[in-house]
């Protein structure tokens, strides 16, 4: 396991040295999960959120956003598409709400999905909740939960969140998810204004020390209708630097954590539209989450500007993904739920 100062040096690699790092990560990825990529069908079922994260396009203070919540039929149509097309799992993602109507509805939806599609893995990504709610959602049948911490530097965390968000609570929520029995995922934004390589090295050590099963992270991208986006608009050069750093983060995550699932985030594709996700896979990622929700509302779920795929239909996305993965010697693991080996190992230790 590299020391902290070595991690920082590896993160700083550029050019051929960076490519060497990513090739080493790809070798580990292929040794652990093969030349295969798991698909999760993403359904962004509501953009209503009680939080005001300073970087996020759907923060509650952004009055320009048209708020929506998909009805059950719309959600189940996305799940049906995923099941019919061999996706091993679905991800139900939304803004954060703690009211009973919301938490009851999520529990009920999970039960319906698991009843109709028992082989399909169900991941939730609905923010911070009490351990009681997490236990309920897990009992309803949800398998996995994604809750990004965004930065493990508490000062930076508080700088990019509204005052209601607390670093300690986010960390506690990750512990609670694990206690509730979930396969637990987290991740960070890479290239947040003010973030250092030392911060990112601590993020990697956090992933390892928290014994996480899944990692989802990508480059920070500004949204023009947010306080952070207005204070720090992106330049093309910065975006390219963040992409390279994100690929090094993926590679180091694979080399340090080995048997976890790592997502090649859509934000990679936002910076490199032609091959961003492929480059993520070639740096050691093994999961892609194409949007299978209906296209009408995707433009209302923009966490950052120029998010790709907002007008692409789910079938076209799957076909182009299959082709682009074949080009780099990878194939889609159809009809496999893709439980991270790390989860299987840690729960049978
Ligand atoms: S990042 Fe998540 S919790 Fe924060 S405002 Fe956006 S949707 Fe809400």
PDB file of N, CA and C in Angstrom, residues 263-348:
ATOM      1  N   UNK A 263     -17.251   3.360 -10.777  1.00  0.00           N
ATOM      2  CA  UNK A 263     -18.040   3.867 -11.907  1.00  0.00           C
ATOM      3  C   UNK A 263     -17.211   4.821 -12.767  1.00  0.00           C
ATOM      4  N   UNK A 264     -17.400   4.699 -14.075  1.00  0.00           N
ATOM      5  CA  UNK A 264     -16.862   5.703 -15.004  1.00  0.00           C
ATOM      6  C   UNK A 264     -17.961   6.757 -15.142  1.00  0.00           C
ATOM      7  N   UNK A 265     -17.799   7.885 -14.466  1.00  0.00           N
ATOM      8  CA  UNK A 265     -18.887   8.864 -14.315  1.00  0.00           C
ATOM      9  C   UNK A 265     -19.210   9.583 -15.623  1.00  0.00           C
ATOM     10  N   UNK A 266     -20.458  10.015 -15.704  1.00  0.00           N
ATOM     11  CA  UNK A 266     -20.909  10.782 -16.873  1.00  0.00           C
ATOM     12  C   UNK A 266     -20.106  12.064 -17.029  1.00  0.00           C
ATOM     13  N   UNK A 267     -19.610  12.611 -15.912  1.00  0.00           N
ATOM     14  CA  UNK A 267     -18.857  13.872 -16.004  1.00  0.00           C
ATOM     15  C   UNK A 267     -17.549  13.695 -16.776  1.00  0.00           C
ATOM     16  N   UNK A 268     -17.023  12.463 -16.858  1.00  0.00           N
ATOM     17  CA  UNK A 268     -15.839  12.240 -17.707  1.00  0.00           C
ATOM     18  C   UNK A 268     -16.223  12.501 -19.162  1.00  0.00           C
ATOM     19  N   UNK A 269     -17.420  12.019 -19.517  1.00  0.00           N
ATOM     20  CA  UNK A 269     -17.913  12.171 -20.884  1.00  0.00           C
ATOM     21  C   UNK A 269     -18.249  13.640 -21.183  1.00  0.00           C
ATOM     22  N   UNK A 270     -18.622  14.376 -20.128  1.00  0.00           N
ATOM     23  CA  UNK A 270     -18.951  15.797 -20.330  1.00  0.00           C
ATOM     24  C   UNK A 270     -17.702  16.572 -20.772  1.00  0.00           C
ATOM     25  N   UNK A 271     -16.539  16.167 -20.286  1.00  0.00           N
ATOM     26  CA  UNK A 271     -15.301  16.855 -20.673  1.00  0.00           C
ATOM     27  C   UNK A 271     -14.747  16.276 -21.973  1.00  0.00           C
ATOM     28  N   UNK A 272     -14.833  14.969 -22.111  1.00  0.00           N
ATOM     29  CA  UNK A 272     -14.315  14.315 -23.327  1.00  0.00           C
ATOM     30  C   UNK A 272     -15.462  13.548 -23.972  1.00  0.00           C
ATOM     31  N   UNK A 273     -16.308  14.253 -24.771  1.00  0.00           N
ATOM     32  CA  UNK A 273     -17.527  13.622 -25.289  1.00  0.00           C
ATOM     33  C   UNK A 273     -17.271  12.365 -26.117  1.00  0.00           C
ATOM     34  N   UNK A 274     -16.133  12.271 -26.770  1.00  0.00           N
ATOM     35  CA  UNK A 274     -15.905  11.127 -27.647  1.00  0.00           C
ATOM     36  C   UNK A 274     -15.480   9.869 -26.899  1.00  0.00           C
ATOM     37  N   UNK A 275     -14.708  10.053 -25.825  1.00  0.00           N
ATOM     38  CA  UNK A 275     -14.153   8.840 -25.213  1.00  0.00           C
ATOM     39  C   UNK A 275     -13.975   8.937 -23.698  1.00  0.00           C
ATOM     40  N   UNK A 276     -14.683   9.855 -23.045  1.00  0.00           N
ATOM     41  CA  UNK A 276     -14.478  10.049 -21.603  1.00  0.00           C
ATOM     42  C   UNK A 276     -14.726   8.790 -20.793  1.00  0.00           C
ATOM     43  N   UNK A 277     -15.852   8.118 -21.064  1.00  0.00           N
ATOM     44  CA  UNK A 277     -16.163   6.922 -20.273  1.00  0.00           C
ATOM     45  C   UNK A 277     -15.217   5.763 -20.612  1.00  0.00           C
ATOM     46  N   UNK A 278     -14.851   5.662 -21.899  1.00  0.00           N
ATOM     47  CA  UNK A 278     -13.880   4.606 -22.241  1.00  0.00           C
ATOM     48  C   UNK A 278     -12.567   4.825 -21.490  1.00  0.00           C
ATOM     49  N   UNK A 279     -12.145   6.080 -21.413  1.00  0.00           N
ATOM     50  CA  UNK A 279     -10.886   6.353 -20.712  1.00  0.00           C
ATOM     51  C   UNK A 279     -11.014   5.996 -19.233  1.00  0.00           C
ATOM     52  N   UNK A 280     -12.209   6.192 -18.674  1.00  0.00           N
ATOM     53  CA  UNK A 280     -12.438   5.791 -17.279  1.00  0.00           C
ATOM     54  C   UNK A 280     -12.290   4.281 -17.123  1.00  0.00           C
ATOM     55  N   UNK A 281     -12.849   3.518 -18.065  1.00  0.00           N
ATOM     56  CA  UNK A 281     -12.724   2.050 -18.015  1.00  0.00           C
ATOM     57  C   UNK A 281     -11.254   1.647 -18.184  1.00  0.00           C
ATOM     58  N   UNK A 282     -10.572   2.324 -19.104  1.00  0.00           N
ATOM     59  CA  UNK A 282      -9.159   1.983 -19.339  1.00  0.00           C
ATOM     60  C   UNK A 282      -8.272   2.382 -18.160  1.00  0.00           C
ATOM     61  N   UNK A 283      -8.801   3.210 -17.255  1.00  0.00           N
ATOM     62  CA  UNK A 283      -8.038   3.568 -16.043  1.00  0.00           C
ATOM     63  C   UNK A 283      -8.447   2.691 -14.857  1.00  0.00           C
ATOM     64  N   UNK A 284      -9.345   1.704 -15.094  1.00  0.00           N
ATOM     65  CA  UNK A 284      -9.651   0.761 -14.011  1.00  0.00           C
ATOM     66  C   UNK A 284     -11.092   0.735 -13.547  1.00  0.00           C
ATOM     67  N   UNK A 285     -11.965   1.582 -14.113  1.00  0.00           N
ATOM     68  CA  UNK A 285     -13.388   1.540 -13.719  1.00  0.00           C
ATOM     69  C   UNK A 285     -14.049   0.309 -14.347  1.00  0.00           C
ATOM     70  N   UNK A 286     -15.173  -0.140 -13.762  1.00  0.00           N
ATOM     71  CA  UNK A 286     -15.850  -1.333 -14.310  1.00  0.00           C
ATOM     72  C   UNK A 286     -17.371  -1.200 -14.318  1.00  0.00           C
ATOM     73  N   UNK A 287     -17.881   0.018 -14.103  1.00  0.00           N
ATOM     74  CA  UNK A 287     -19.336   0.222 -14.075  1.00  0.00           C
ATOM     75  C   UNK A 287     -19.681   1.478 -14.878  1.00  0.00           C
ATOM     76  N   UNK A 288     -20.770   1.380 -15.646  1.00  0.00           N
ATOM     77  CA  UNK A 288     -21.299   2.557 -16.348  1.00  0.00           C
ATOM     78  C   UNK A 288     -22.791   2.642 -16.034  1.00  0.00           C
ATOM     79  N   UNK A 289     -23.268   3.855 -15.840  1.00  0.00           N
ATOM     80  CA  UNK A 289     -24.675   4.026 -15.442  1.00  0.00           C
ATOM     81  C   UNK A 289     -25.438   4.849 -16.488  1.00  0.00           C
ATOM     82  N   UNK A 290     -25.851   4.240 -17.588  1.00  0.00           N
ATOM     83  CA  UNK A 290     -26.616   5.002 -18.587  1.00  0.00           C
ATOM     84  C   UNK A 290     -28.002   5.349 -18.062  1.00  0.00           C
ATOM     85  N   UNK A 291     -28.480   6.486 -18.502  1.00  0.00           N
ATOM     86  CA  UNK A 291     -29.795   6.943 -18.067  1.00  0.00           C
ATOM     87  C   UNK A 291     -30.866   6.156 -18.815  1.00  0.00           C
ATOM     88  N   UNK A 292     -31.762   5.483 -18.075  1.00  0.00           N
ATOM     89  CA  UNK A 292     -32.860   4.760 -18.726  1.00  0.00           C
ATOM     90  C   UNK A 292     -34.213   5.403 -18.410  1.00  0.00           C
ATOM     91  N   UNK A 293     -34.169   6.514 -17.703  1.00  0.00           N
ATOM     92  CA  UNK A 293     -35.413   7.221 -17.405  1.00  0.00           C
ATOM     93  C   UNK A 293     -35.899   7.920 -18.663  1.00  0.00           C
ATOM     94  N   UNK A 294     -37.118   8.356 -18.657  1.00  0.00           N
ATOM     95  CA  UNK A 294     -37.640   8.979 -19.862  1.00  0.00           C
ATOM     96  C   UNK A 294     -36.919  10.314 -20.120  1.00  0.00           C
ATOM     97  N   UNK A 295     -36.769  10.644 -21.405  1.00  0.00           N
ATOM     98  CA  UNK A 295     -35.915  11.771 -21.786  1.00  0.00           C
ATOM     99  C   UNK A 295     -36.510  13.137 -21.419  1.00  0.00           C
ATOM    100  N   UNK A 296     -37.824  13.224 -21.269  1.00  0.00           N
ATOM    101  CA  UNK A 296     -38.484  14.529 -21.130  1.00  0.00           C
ATOM    102  C   UNK A 296     -37.943  15.363 -19.960  1.00  0.00           C
ATOM    103  N   UNK A 297     -37.555  14.704 -18.857  1.00  0.00           N
ATOM    104  CA  UNK A 297     -37.153  15.466 -17.676  1.00  0.00           C
ATOM    105  C   UNK A 297     -35.641  15.585 -17.490  1.00  0.00           C
ATOM    106  N   UNK A 298     -34.859  14.978 -18.392  1.00  0.00           N
ATOM    107  CA  UNK A 298     -33.409  14.943 -18.123  1.00  0.00           C
ATOM    108  C   UNK A 298     -32.781  16.327 -18.081  1.00  0.00           C
ATOM    109  N   UNK A 299     -33.326  17.246 -18.875  1.00  0.00           N
ATOM    110  CA  UNK A 299     -32.766  18.603 -18.879  1.00  0.00           C
ATOM    111  C   UNK A 299     -33.043  19.314 -17.548  1.00  0.00           C
ATOM    112  N   UNK A 300     -33.921  18.753 -16.723  1.00  0.00           N
ATOM    113  CA  UNK A 300     -34.224  19.342 -15.413  1.00  0.00           C
ATOM    114  C   UNK A 300     -33.401  18.696 -14.300  1.00  0.00           C
ATOM    115  N   UNK A 301     -32.490  17.794 -14.657  1.00  0.00           N
ATOM    116  CA  UNK A 301     -31.661  17.137 -13.635  1.00  0.00           C
ATOM    117  C   UNK A 301     -30.194  17.416 -13.963  1.00  0.00           C
ATOM    118  N   UNK A 302     -29.872  18.704 -14.108  1.00  0.00           N
ATOM    119  CA  UNK A 302     -28.504  19.077 -14.472  1.00  0.00           C
ATOM    120  C   UNK A 302     -27.741  19.490 -13.221  1.00  0.00           C
ATOM    121  N   UNK A 303     -26.933  18.574 -12.695  1.00  0.00           N
ATOM    122  CA  UNK A 303     -26.131  18.905 -11.519  1.00  0.00           C
ATOM    123  C   UNK A 303     -25.012  19.868 -11.920  1.00  0.00           C
ATOM    124  N   UNK A 304     -24.604  19.791 -13.214  1.00  0.00           N
ATOM    125  CA  UNK A 304     -23.582  20.700 -13.755  1.00  0.00           C
ATOM    126  C   UNK A 304     -23.974  21.029 -15.189  1.00  0.00           C
ATOM    127  N   UNK A 305     -23.348  22.076 -15.751  1.00  0.00           N
ATOM    128  CA  UNK A 305     -23.685  22.492 -17.117  1.00  0.00           C
ATOM    129  C   UNK A 305     -23.191  21.467 -18.141  1.00  0.00           C
ATOM    130  N   UNK A 306     -23.892  21.407 -19.279  1.00  0.00           N
ATOM    131  CA  UNK A 306     -23.493  20.567 -20.424  1.00  0.00           C
ATOM    132  C   UNK A 306     -23.418  19.080 -20.085  1.00  0.00           C
ATOM    133  N   UNK A 307     -24.311  18.627 -19.193  1.00  0.00           N
ATOM    134  CA  UNK A 307     -24.347  17.193 -18.872  1.00  0.00           C
ATOM    135  C   UNK A 307     -24.736  16.419 -20.131  1.00  0.00           C
ATOM    136  N   UNK A 308     -23.959  15.389 -20.501  1.00  0.00           N
ATOM    137  CA  UNK A 308     -24.266  14.688 -21.748  1.00  0.00           C
ATOM    138  C   UNK A 308     -25.459  13.731 -21.611  1.00  0.00           C
ATOM    139  N   UNK A 309     -26.005  13.344 -22.779  1.00  0.00           N
ATOM    140  CA  UNK A 309     -27.031  12.289 -22.806  1.00  0.00           C
ATOM    141  C   UNK A 309     -28.420  12.755 -22.460  1.00  0.00           C
ATOM    142  N   UNK A 310     -28.646  14.086 -22.371  1.00  0.00           N
ATOM    143  CA  UNK A 310     -29.967  14.529 -21.941  1.00  0.00           C
ATOM    144  C   UNK A 310     -31.043  14.277 -22.990  1.00  0.00           C
ATOM    145  N   UNK A 311     -30.635  14.139 -24.266  1.00  0.00           N
ATOM    146  CA  UNK A 311     -31.643  13.908 -25.285  1.00  0.00           C
ATOM    147  C   UNK A 311     -31.458  12.552 -25.964  1.00  0.00           C
ATOM    148  N   UNK A 312     -30.572  11.744 -25.419  1.00  0.00           N
ATOM    149  CA  UNK A 312     -30.309  10.448 -26.022  1.00  0.00           C
ATOM    150  C   UNK A 312     -31.313   9.442 -25.462  1.00  0.00           C
ATOM    151  N   UNK A 313     -31.935   8.626 -26.323  1.00  0.00           N
ATOM    152  CA  UNK A 313     -32.846   7.649 -25.722  1.00  0.00           C
ATOM    153  C   UNK A 313     -32.059   6.431 -25.250  1.00  0.00           C
ATOM    154  N   UNK A 314     -32.673   5.690 -24.341  1.00  0.00           N
ATOM    155  CA  UNK A 314     -31.937   4.641 -23.635  1.00  0.00           C
ATOM    156  C   UNK A 314     -31.398   3.574 -24.586  1.00  0.00           C
ATOM    157  N   UNK A 315     -32.132   3.261 -25.636  1.00  0.00           N
ATOM    158  CA  UNK A 315     -31.673   2.217 -26.540  1.00  0.00           C
ATOM    159  C   UNK A 315     -30.454   2.690 -27.324  1.00  0.00           C
ATOM    160  N   UNK A 316     -30.504   3.960 -27.784  1.00  0.00           N
ATOM    161  CA  UNK A 316     -29.356   4.501 -28.527  1.00  0.00           C
ATOM    162  C   UNK A 316     -28.122   4.544 -27.629  1.00  0.00           C
ATOM    163  N   UNK A 317     -28.320   4.898 -26.367  1.00  0.00           N
ATOM    164  CA  UNK A 317     -27.201   4.964 -25.427  1.00  0.00           C
ATOM    165  C   UNK A 317     -26.553   3.587 -25.294  1.00  0.00           C
ATOM    166  N   UNK A 318     -27.382   2.572 -25.129  1.00  0.00           N
ATOM    167  CA  UNK A 318     -26.856   1.218 -24.924  1.00  0.00           C
ATOM    168  C   UNK A 318     -26.086   0.744 -26.156  1.00  0.00           C
ATOM    169  N   UNK A 319     -26.624   1.035 -27.330  1.00  0.00           N
ATOM    170  CA  UNK A 319     -25.951   0.572 -28.549  1.00  0.00           C
ATOM    171  C   UNK A 319     -24.600   1.258 -28.733  1.00  0.00           C
ATOM    172  N   UNK A 320     -24.565   2.579 -28.475  1.00  0.00           N
ATOM    173  CA  UNK A 320     -23.288   3.274 -28.677  1.00  0.00           C
ATOM    174  C   UNK A 320     -22.280   2.857 -27.601  1.00  0.00           C
ATOM    175  N   UNK A 321     -22.783   2.554 -26.419  1.00  0.00           N
ATOM    176  CA  UNK A 321     -21.886   2.082 -25.356  1.00  0.00           C
ATOM    177  C   UNK A 321     -21.264   0.741 -25.722  1.00  0.00           C
ATOM    178  N   UNK A 322     -22.113  -0.152 -26.213  1.00  0.00           N
ATOM    179  CA  UNK A 322     -21.639  -1.486 -26.559  1.00  0.00           C
ATOM    180  C   UNK A 322     -20.519  -1.384 -27.596  1.00  0.00           C
ATOM    181  N   UNK A 323     -20.740  -0.512 -28.580  1.00  0.00           N
ATOM    182  CA  UNK A 323     -19.749  -0.347 -29.653  1.00  0.00           C
ATOM    183  C   UNK A 323     -18.454   0.248 -29.099  1.00  0.00           C
ATOM    184  N   UNK A 324     -18.593   1.291 -28.281  1.00  0.00           N
ATOM    185  CA  UNK A 324     -17.374   1.964 -27.793  1.00  0.00           C
ATOM    186  C   UNK A 324     -16.590   1.061 -26.840  1.00  0.00           C
ATOM    187  N   UNK A 325     -17.285   0.192 -26.111  1.00  0.00           N
ATOM    188  CA  UNK A 325     -16.568  -0.718 -25.215  1.00  0.00           C
ATOM    189  C   UNK A 325     -15.861  -1.811 -26.018  1.00  0.00           C
ATOM    190  N   UNK A 326     -16.536  -2.281 -27.067  1.00  0.00           N
ATOM    191  CA  UNK A 326     -15.900  -3.302 -27.911  1.00  0.00           C
ATOM    192  C   UNK A 326     -14.584  -2.765 -28.486  1.00  0.00           C
ATOM    193  N   UNK A 327     -14.588  -1.483 -28.840  1.00  0.00           N
ATOM    194  CA  UNK A 327     -13.384  -0.878 -29.428  1.00  0.00           C
ATOM    195  C   UNK A 327     -12.176  -0.909 -28.482  1.00  0.00           C
ATOM    196  N   UNK A 328     -12.441  -0.964 -27.179  1.00  0.00           N
ATOM    197  CA  UNK A 328     -11.309  -0.989 -26.238  1.00  0.00           C
ATOM    198  C   UNK A 328     -11.128  -2.375 -25.608  1.00  0.00           C
ATOM    199  N   UNK A 329     -11.733  -3.375 -26.236  1.00  0.00           N
ATOM    200  CA  UNK A 329     -11.508  -4.752 -25.781  1.00  0.00           C
ATOM    201  C   UNK A 329     -12.312  -5.153 -24.561  1.00  0.00           C
ATOM    202  N   UNK A 330     -13.406  -4.439 -24.290  1.00  0.00           N
ATOM    203  CA  UNK A 330     -14.253  -4.761 -23.133  1.00  0.00           C
ATOM    204  C   UNK A 330     -15.637  -5.166 -23.628  1.00  0.00           C
ATOM    205  N   UNK A 331     -16.349  -5.902 -22.799  1.00  0.00           N
ATOM    206  CA  UNK A 331     -17.719  -6.235 -23.177  1.00  0.00           C
ATOM    207  C   UNK A 331     -18.664  -5.987 -22.004  1.00  0.00           C
ATOM    208  N   UNK A 332     -19.932  -5.805 -22.349  1.00  0.00           N
ATOM    209  CA  UNK A 332     -20.931  -5.575 -21.299  1.00  0.00           C
ATOM    210  C   UNK A 332     -21.318  -6.909 -20.681  1.00  0.00           C
ATOM    211  N   UNK A 333     -21.328  -6.951 -19.342  1.00  0.00           N
ATOM    212  CA  UNK A 333     -21.742  -8.169 -18.632  1.00  0.00           C
ATOM    213  C   UNK A 333     -23.262  -8.138 -18.489  1.00  0.00           C
ATOM    214  N   UNK A 334     -23.947  -8.566 -19.559  1.00  0.00           N
ATOM    215  CA  UNK A 334     -25.411  -8.520 -19.555  1.00  0.00           C
ATOM    216  C   UNK A 334     -25.992  -9.504 -18.539  1.00  0.00           C
ATOM    217  N   UNK A 335     -27.120  -9.107 -17.977  1.00  0.00           N
ATOM    218  CA  UNK A 335     -27.889  -9.948 -17.041  1.00  0.00           C
ATOM    219  C   UNK A 335     -27.098 -10.337 -15.791  1.00  0.00           C
ATOM    220  N   UNK A 336     -26.065  -9.558 -15.457  1.00  0.00           N
ATOM    221  CA  UNK A 336     -25.329  -9.843 -14.215  1.00  0.00           C
ATOM    222  C   UNK A 336     -25.508  -8.659 -13.277  1.00  0.00           C
ATOM    223  N   UNK A 337     -25.891  -8.962 -12.060  1.00  0.00           N
ATOM    224  CA  UNK A 337     -26.139  -7.881 -11.111  1.00  0.00           C
ATOM    225  C   UNK A 337     -24.840  -7.170 -10.699  1.00  0.00           C
ATOM    226  N   UNK A 338     -23.714  -7.904 -10.772  1.00  0.00           N
ATOM    227  CA  UNK A 338     -22.418  -7.241 -10.558  1.00  0.00           C
ATOM    228  C   UNK A 338     -22.175  -6.785  -9.139  1.00  0.00           C
ATOM    229  N   UNK A 339     -22.542  -7.621  -8.177  1.00  0.00           N
ATOM    230  CA  UNK A 339     -22.232  -7.294  -6.779  1.00  0.00           C
ATOM    231  C   UNK A 339     -20.722  -7.172  -6.635  1.00  0.00           C
ATOM    232  N   UNK A 340     -20.231  -6.092  -6.018  1.00  0.00           N
ATOM    233  CA  UNK A 340     -18.773  -5.963  -5.899  1.00  0.00           C
ATOM    234  C   UNK A 340     -18.184  -7.110  -5.087  1.00  0.00           C
ATOM    235  N   UNK A 341     -17.092  -7.639  -5.591  1.00  0.00           N
ATOM    236  CA  UNK A 341     -16.410  -8.732  -4.897  1.00  0.00           C
ATOM    237  C   UNK A 341     -16.055  -8.311  -3.469  1.00  0.00           C
ATOM    238  N   UNK A 342     -15.765  -7.031  -3.312  1.00  0.00           N
ATOM    239  CA  UNK A 342     -15.390  -6.533  -1.987  1.00  0.00           C
ATOM    240  C   UNK A 342     -16.509  -6.759  -0.972  1.00  0.00           C
ATOM    241  N   UNK A 343     -17.745  -6.517  -1.403  1.00  0.00           N
ATOM    242  CA  UNK A 343     -18.899  -6.717  -0.505  1.00  0.00           C
ATOM    243  C   UNK A 343     -19.006  -8.194  -0.129  1.00  0.00           C
ATOM    244  N   UNK A 344     -18.897  -9.061  -1.134  1.00  0.00           N
ATOM    245  CA  UNK A 344     -19.009 -10.501  -0.871  1.00  0.00           C
ATOM    246  C   UNK A 344     -17.930 -10.922   0.116  1.00  0.00           C
ATOM    247  N   UNK A 345     -16.724 -10.422  -0.096  1.00  0.00           N
ATOM    248  CA  UNK A 345     -15.620 -10.821   0.788  1.00  0.00           C
ATOM    249  C   UNK A 345     -15.798 -10.280   2.202  1.00  0.00           C
ATOM    250  N   UNK A 346     -16.191  -9.011   2.322  1.00  0.00           N
ATOM    251  CA  UNK A 346     -16.255  -8.441   3.681  1.00  0.00           C
ATOM    252  C   UNK A 346     -17.436  -8.989   4.480  1.00  0.00           C
ATOM    253  N   UNK A 347     -18.484  -9.458   3.774  1.00  0.00           N
ATOM    254  CA  UNK A 347     -19.628  -9.998   4.514  1.00  0.00           C
ATOM    255  C   UNK A 347     -19.494 -11.500   4.770  1.00  0.00           C
ATOM    256  N   UNK A 348     -18.433 -12.095   4.248  1.00  0.00           N
ATOM    257  CA  UNK A 348     -18.232 -13.535   4.539  1.00  0.00           C
ATOM    258  C   UNK A 348     -16.926 -13.757   5.298  1.00  0.00           C
TER     259      UNK A 348
END
